[in-house]
Short mmCIF file of C-alpha atoms in Angstrom, two decimals:
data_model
loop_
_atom_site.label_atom_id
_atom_site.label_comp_id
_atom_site.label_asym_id
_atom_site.label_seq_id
_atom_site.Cartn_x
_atom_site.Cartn_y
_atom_site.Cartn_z
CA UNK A 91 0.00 0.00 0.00
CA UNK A 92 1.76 3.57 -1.04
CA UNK A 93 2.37 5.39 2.04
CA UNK A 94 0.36 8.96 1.83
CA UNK A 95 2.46 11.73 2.72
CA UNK A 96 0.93 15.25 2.98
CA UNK A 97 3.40 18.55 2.49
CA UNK A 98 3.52 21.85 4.21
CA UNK A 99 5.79 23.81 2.80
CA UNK A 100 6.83 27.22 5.08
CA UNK A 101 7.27 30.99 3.75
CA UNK A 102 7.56 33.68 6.34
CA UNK A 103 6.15 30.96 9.14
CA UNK A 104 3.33 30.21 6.73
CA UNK A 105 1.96 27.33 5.02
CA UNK A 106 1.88 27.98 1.42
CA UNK A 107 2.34 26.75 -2.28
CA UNK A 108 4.58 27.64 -5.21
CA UNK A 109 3.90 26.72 -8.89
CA UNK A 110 7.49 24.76 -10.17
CA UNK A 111 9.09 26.16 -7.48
CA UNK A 112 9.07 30.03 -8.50
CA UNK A 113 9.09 31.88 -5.50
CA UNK A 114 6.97 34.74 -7.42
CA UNK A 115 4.03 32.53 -7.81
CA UNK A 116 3.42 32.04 -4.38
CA UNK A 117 -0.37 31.01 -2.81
CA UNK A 118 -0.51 31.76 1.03
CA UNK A 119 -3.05 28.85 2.41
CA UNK A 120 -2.74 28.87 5.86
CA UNK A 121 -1.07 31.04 8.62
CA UNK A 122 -0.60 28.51 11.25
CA UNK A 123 1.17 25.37 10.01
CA UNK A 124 0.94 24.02 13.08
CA UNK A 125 -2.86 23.78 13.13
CA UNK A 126 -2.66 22.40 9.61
CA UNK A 127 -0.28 19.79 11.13
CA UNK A 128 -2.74 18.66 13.91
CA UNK A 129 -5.82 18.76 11.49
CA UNK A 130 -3.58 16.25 9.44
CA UNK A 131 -2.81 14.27 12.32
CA UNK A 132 -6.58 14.02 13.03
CA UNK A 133 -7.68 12.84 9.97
CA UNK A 134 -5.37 9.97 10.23
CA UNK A 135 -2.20 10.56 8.59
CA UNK A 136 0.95 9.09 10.03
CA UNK A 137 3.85 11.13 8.31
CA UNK A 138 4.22 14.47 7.21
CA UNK A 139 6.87 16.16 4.75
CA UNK A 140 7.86 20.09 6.00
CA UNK A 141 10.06 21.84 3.47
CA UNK A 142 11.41 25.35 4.99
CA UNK A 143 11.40 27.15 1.80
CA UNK A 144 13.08 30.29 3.30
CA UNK A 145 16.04 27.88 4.03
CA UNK A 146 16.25 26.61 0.51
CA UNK A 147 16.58 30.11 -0.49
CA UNK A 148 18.95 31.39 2.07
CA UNK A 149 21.05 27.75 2.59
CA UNK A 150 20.83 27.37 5.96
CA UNK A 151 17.45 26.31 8.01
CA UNK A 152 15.44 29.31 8.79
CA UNK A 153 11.59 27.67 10.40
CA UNK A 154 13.10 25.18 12.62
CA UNK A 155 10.57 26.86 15.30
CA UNK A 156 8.42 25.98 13.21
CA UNK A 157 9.23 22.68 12.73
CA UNK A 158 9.40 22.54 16.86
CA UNK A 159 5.70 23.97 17.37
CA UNK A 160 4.69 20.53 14.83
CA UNK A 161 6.34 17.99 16.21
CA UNK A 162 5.70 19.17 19.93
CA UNK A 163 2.13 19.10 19.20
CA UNK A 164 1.40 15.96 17.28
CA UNK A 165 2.84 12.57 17.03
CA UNK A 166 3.41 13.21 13.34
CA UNK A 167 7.06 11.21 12.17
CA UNK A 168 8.15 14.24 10.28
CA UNK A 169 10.97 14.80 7.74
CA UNK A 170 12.66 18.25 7.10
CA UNK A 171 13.76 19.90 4.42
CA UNK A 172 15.28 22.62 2.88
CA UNK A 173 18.83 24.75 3.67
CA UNK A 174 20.31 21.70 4.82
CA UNK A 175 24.36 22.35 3.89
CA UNK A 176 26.35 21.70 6.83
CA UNK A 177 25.37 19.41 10.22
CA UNK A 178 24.67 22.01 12.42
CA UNK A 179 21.30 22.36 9.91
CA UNK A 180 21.41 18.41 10.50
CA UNK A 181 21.28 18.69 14.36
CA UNK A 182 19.39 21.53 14.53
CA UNK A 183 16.80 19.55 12.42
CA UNK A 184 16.76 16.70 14.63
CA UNK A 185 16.85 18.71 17.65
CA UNK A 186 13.60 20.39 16.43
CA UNK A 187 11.77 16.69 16.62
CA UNK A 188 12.89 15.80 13.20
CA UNK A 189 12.85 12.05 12.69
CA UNK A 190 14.38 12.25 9.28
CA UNK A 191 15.97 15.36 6.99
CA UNK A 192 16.50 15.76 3.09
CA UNK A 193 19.64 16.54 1.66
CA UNK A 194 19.96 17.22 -2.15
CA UNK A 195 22.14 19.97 -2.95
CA UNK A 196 25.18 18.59 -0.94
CA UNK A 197 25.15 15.20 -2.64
CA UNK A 198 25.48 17.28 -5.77
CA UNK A 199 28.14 19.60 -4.23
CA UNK A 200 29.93 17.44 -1.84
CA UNK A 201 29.19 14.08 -2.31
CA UNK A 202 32.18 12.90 0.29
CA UNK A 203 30.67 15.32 2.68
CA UNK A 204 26.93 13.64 2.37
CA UNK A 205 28.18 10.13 2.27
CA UNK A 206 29.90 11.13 5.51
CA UNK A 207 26.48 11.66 6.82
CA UNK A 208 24.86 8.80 5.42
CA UNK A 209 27.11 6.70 7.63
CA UNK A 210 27.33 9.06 10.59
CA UNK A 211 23.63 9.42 10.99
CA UNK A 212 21.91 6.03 8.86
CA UNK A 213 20.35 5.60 5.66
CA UNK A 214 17.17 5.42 7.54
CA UNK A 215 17.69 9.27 9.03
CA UNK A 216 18.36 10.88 5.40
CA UNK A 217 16.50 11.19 2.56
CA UNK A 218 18.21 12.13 -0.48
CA UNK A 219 16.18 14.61 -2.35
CA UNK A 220 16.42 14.49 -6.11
CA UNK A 221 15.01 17.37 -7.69
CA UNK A 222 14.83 16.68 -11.51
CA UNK A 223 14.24 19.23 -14.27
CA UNK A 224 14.63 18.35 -17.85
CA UNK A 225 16.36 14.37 -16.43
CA UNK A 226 18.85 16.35 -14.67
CA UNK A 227 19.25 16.71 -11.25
CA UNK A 228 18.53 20.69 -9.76
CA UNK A 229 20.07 22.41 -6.83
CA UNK A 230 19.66 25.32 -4.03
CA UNK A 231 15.87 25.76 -4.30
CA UNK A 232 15.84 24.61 -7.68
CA UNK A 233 17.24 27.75 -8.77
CA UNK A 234 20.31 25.94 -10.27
CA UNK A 235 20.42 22.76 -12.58
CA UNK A 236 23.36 20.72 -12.17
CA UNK A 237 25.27 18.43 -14.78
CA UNK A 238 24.09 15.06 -12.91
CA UNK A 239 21.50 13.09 -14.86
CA UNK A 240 19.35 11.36 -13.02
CA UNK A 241 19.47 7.69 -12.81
CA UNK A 242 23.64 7.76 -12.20
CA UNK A 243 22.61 9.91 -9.42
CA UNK A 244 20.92 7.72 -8.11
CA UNK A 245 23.08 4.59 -8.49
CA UNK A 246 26.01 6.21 -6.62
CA UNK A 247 23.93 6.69 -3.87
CA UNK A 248 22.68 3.17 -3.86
CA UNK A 249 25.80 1.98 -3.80
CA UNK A 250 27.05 4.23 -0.78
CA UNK A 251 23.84 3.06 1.54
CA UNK A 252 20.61 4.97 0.27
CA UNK A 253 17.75 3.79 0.71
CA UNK A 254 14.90 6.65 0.42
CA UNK A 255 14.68 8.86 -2.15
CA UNK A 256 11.82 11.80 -3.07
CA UNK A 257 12.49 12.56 -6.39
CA UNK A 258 10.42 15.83 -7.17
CA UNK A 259 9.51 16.35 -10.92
CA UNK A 260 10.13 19.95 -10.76
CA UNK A 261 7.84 21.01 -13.95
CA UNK A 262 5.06 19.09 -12.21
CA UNK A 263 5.49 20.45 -8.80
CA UNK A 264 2.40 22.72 -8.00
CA UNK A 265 0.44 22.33 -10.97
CA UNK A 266 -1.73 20.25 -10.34
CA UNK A 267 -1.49 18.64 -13.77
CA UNK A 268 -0.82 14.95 -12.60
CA UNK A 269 2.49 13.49 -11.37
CA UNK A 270 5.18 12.46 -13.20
CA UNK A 271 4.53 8.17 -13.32
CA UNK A 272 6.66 7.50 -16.16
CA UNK A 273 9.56 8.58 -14.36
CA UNK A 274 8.83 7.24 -11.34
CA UNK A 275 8.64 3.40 -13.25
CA UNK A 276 11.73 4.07 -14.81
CA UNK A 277 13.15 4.64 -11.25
CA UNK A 278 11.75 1.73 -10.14
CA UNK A 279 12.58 -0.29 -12.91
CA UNK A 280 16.18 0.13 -12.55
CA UNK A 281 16.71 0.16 -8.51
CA UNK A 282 13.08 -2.02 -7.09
CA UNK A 283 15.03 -1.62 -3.50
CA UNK A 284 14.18 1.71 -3.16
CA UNK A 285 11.53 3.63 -0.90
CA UNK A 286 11.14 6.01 -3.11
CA UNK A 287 8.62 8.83 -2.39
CA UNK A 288 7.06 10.49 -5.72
CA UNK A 289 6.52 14.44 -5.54
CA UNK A 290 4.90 16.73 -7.94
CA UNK A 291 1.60 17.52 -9.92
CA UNK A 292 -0.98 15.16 -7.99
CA UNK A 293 -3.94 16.62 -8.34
CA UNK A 294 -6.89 14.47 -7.52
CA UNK A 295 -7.28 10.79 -5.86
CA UNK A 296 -7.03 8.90 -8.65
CA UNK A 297 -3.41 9.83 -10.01
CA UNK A 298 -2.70 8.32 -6.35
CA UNK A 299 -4.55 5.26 -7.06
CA UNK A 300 -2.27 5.03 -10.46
CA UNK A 301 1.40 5.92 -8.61
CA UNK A 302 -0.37 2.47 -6.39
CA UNK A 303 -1.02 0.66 -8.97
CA UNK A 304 2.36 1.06 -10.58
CA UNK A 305 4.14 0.11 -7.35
CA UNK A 306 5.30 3.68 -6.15
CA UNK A 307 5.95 3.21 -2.45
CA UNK A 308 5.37 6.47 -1.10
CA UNK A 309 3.86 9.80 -2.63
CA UNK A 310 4.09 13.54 -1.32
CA UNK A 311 0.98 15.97 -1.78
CA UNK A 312 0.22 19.19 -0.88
CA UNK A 313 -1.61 21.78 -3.15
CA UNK A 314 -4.47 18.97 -4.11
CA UNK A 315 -5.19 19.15 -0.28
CA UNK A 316 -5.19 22.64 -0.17
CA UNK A 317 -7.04 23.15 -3.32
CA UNK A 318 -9.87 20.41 -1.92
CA UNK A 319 -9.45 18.48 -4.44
CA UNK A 320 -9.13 15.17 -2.69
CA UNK A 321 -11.60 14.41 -0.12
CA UNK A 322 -8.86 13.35 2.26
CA UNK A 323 -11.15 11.35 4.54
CA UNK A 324 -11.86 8.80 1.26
CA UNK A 325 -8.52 8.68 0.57
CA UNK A 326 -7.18 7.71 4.61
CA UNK A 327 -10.50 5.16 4.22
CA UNK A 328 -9.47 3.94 0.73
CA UNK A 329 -5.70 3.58 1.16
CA UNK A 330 -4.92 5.00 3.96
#
C-alpha cells in the first residue's frame, strides 16, 4: 500500500504553495502550520513532509521553530527539508523533533561530505532529495540545474547506503497537472530496492490510485489538499 504523505511547505512561518518552485508565484493557504499539522494528524495521517522554503533560499534552516511547534504538538514522524548544507542544519533539524531530513544539494556539491552523513547518521535518518528538471538533477531551491542526470545519481547513492529517495519532478510540482509516473517506473525499474517517495503535480485521488497501482511506495501531496481536491477522509478510508 503507497504510504500517503501530505506537504507543508513554510514561507515567512506560513503554510503555502509555489507553482514549479518560483518563489513569485506564491499562494498563502494557511497562517498557522501548526494547526494544519494537527488537522492532518486528526484525519489519520501518520507522516508528514515540512520543506522550509526560506532555508532553501537562504542555505541554511530558517523555520526550525516551526518545525518545533509541529512535532511538539502531534505525534506526526516528520521529515525536514530545505537549507540543509552543513550538520549544524542536521542537528538543529533533529533537535527540532525531526525524525528524518533531506539533503539534495550537498550530494550534488559534496558528495564525500553527504556520504559522511549517510554513515554518521543512517540511511534510515536521510532522505536524499532528487530534484529533476529536464532528467537532470537541480540544486539550491531549484534555482540551479546541475550536470548530474538522473538515474547515475541515483546509483552512486545506492551503492554508498541509500535507501529513500523523493524525487520531485520539478515542472510538475504545483500544478496540479498529474504526477510524473513514467519517471517514477523508470526509477523503479532500474533500482526495485528503493523507498522512493514520488513528488509533484498530484492533483486528484485517482493519479494516487495510479502511482499504487504502478508500485510507487510512497507519494508527497500538498496543493491537491489545499485546493480540496481530494476528499482526504476517502482517501485515509481507501488507502490509507
Amino acid at each position: 500500500m503507497i504510504e500517503l504523505i501530505p506537504a507543508i511547505d513554510i514561507i515567512n512561518g506560513q503554510c503555502v504553495r509555489l507553482t514549479k518552485g518560483d518563489y513569485k508565484q506564491k499562494k498563502v493557504y494557511h497562517d498557522d502550520p501548526v494547526a494544519v499539522a494537527k488537522d492532518f494528524e486528526a484525519l489519520g495521517f501518520r507522516r508528514l513532509h515540512i520543506v522550509d522554503l526560506d532555508g532553501a533560499k537562504s542555505k541554511h534552516i530558517v523555520n526550525d521553530a516551526v518545525l518545533r511547534g509541529i512535532t511538539s504538538a502531534t505525534s506526526l514522524t516528520v521529515d525536514f527539508g530545505g537549507g540543509i548544507k552543513t550538520e549544524e542544519d542536521i542537528e538543529k533539524a533533529f533537535e527540532a523533533g525531526a525524525a528524518m531530513v533531506t539533503i539534495g544539494s550537498v550530494a550534488v556539491t559534496d558528495p564525500d561530505l553527504f556520504i559522511g552523513w549517510l554513515k554518521k547518521y543512517g540511511p534510515e535518518k536521510l532522505i536524499l532529495g532528487a530534484d529533476v528538471r529536464n532528467g537532470m538533477i537541480s540544486i539550491n531551491g531549484w534555482k540551479e540545474d546541475s550536470s548530474e542526470p538522473l538515474l547515475p545519481f541515483l546509483r552512486k547513492y545506492i551503492d554508498a547506503g541509500v535507501v529513500n529517495v523523493l524525487c520531485t519532478e520539478i515542472s510538475k510540482d504545483g500544478t496540479l497537472q498529474g504526477p510524473a509516473v513514467a519517471l517514477y517506473k523508470e526509477v523503479m525499474a532500474n533500482y526495485p530496492q528503493l523507498h522512493l517517495i514520488a513528488s509533484g503535480g498530484v492533483s486528484r485521488q485517482e493519479d494516487i490510485e495510479e502511482l499504487e497501482r504502478e508500485g510507487i511506495p510512497a507519494v508527497v501531496f500538498g496543493k491537491a489538499i489545499y485546493e480540496r481536491r481530494i476528499d482526504l477522509k476517502s482517501l485515509i478510508r481507501q488507502i490509507g
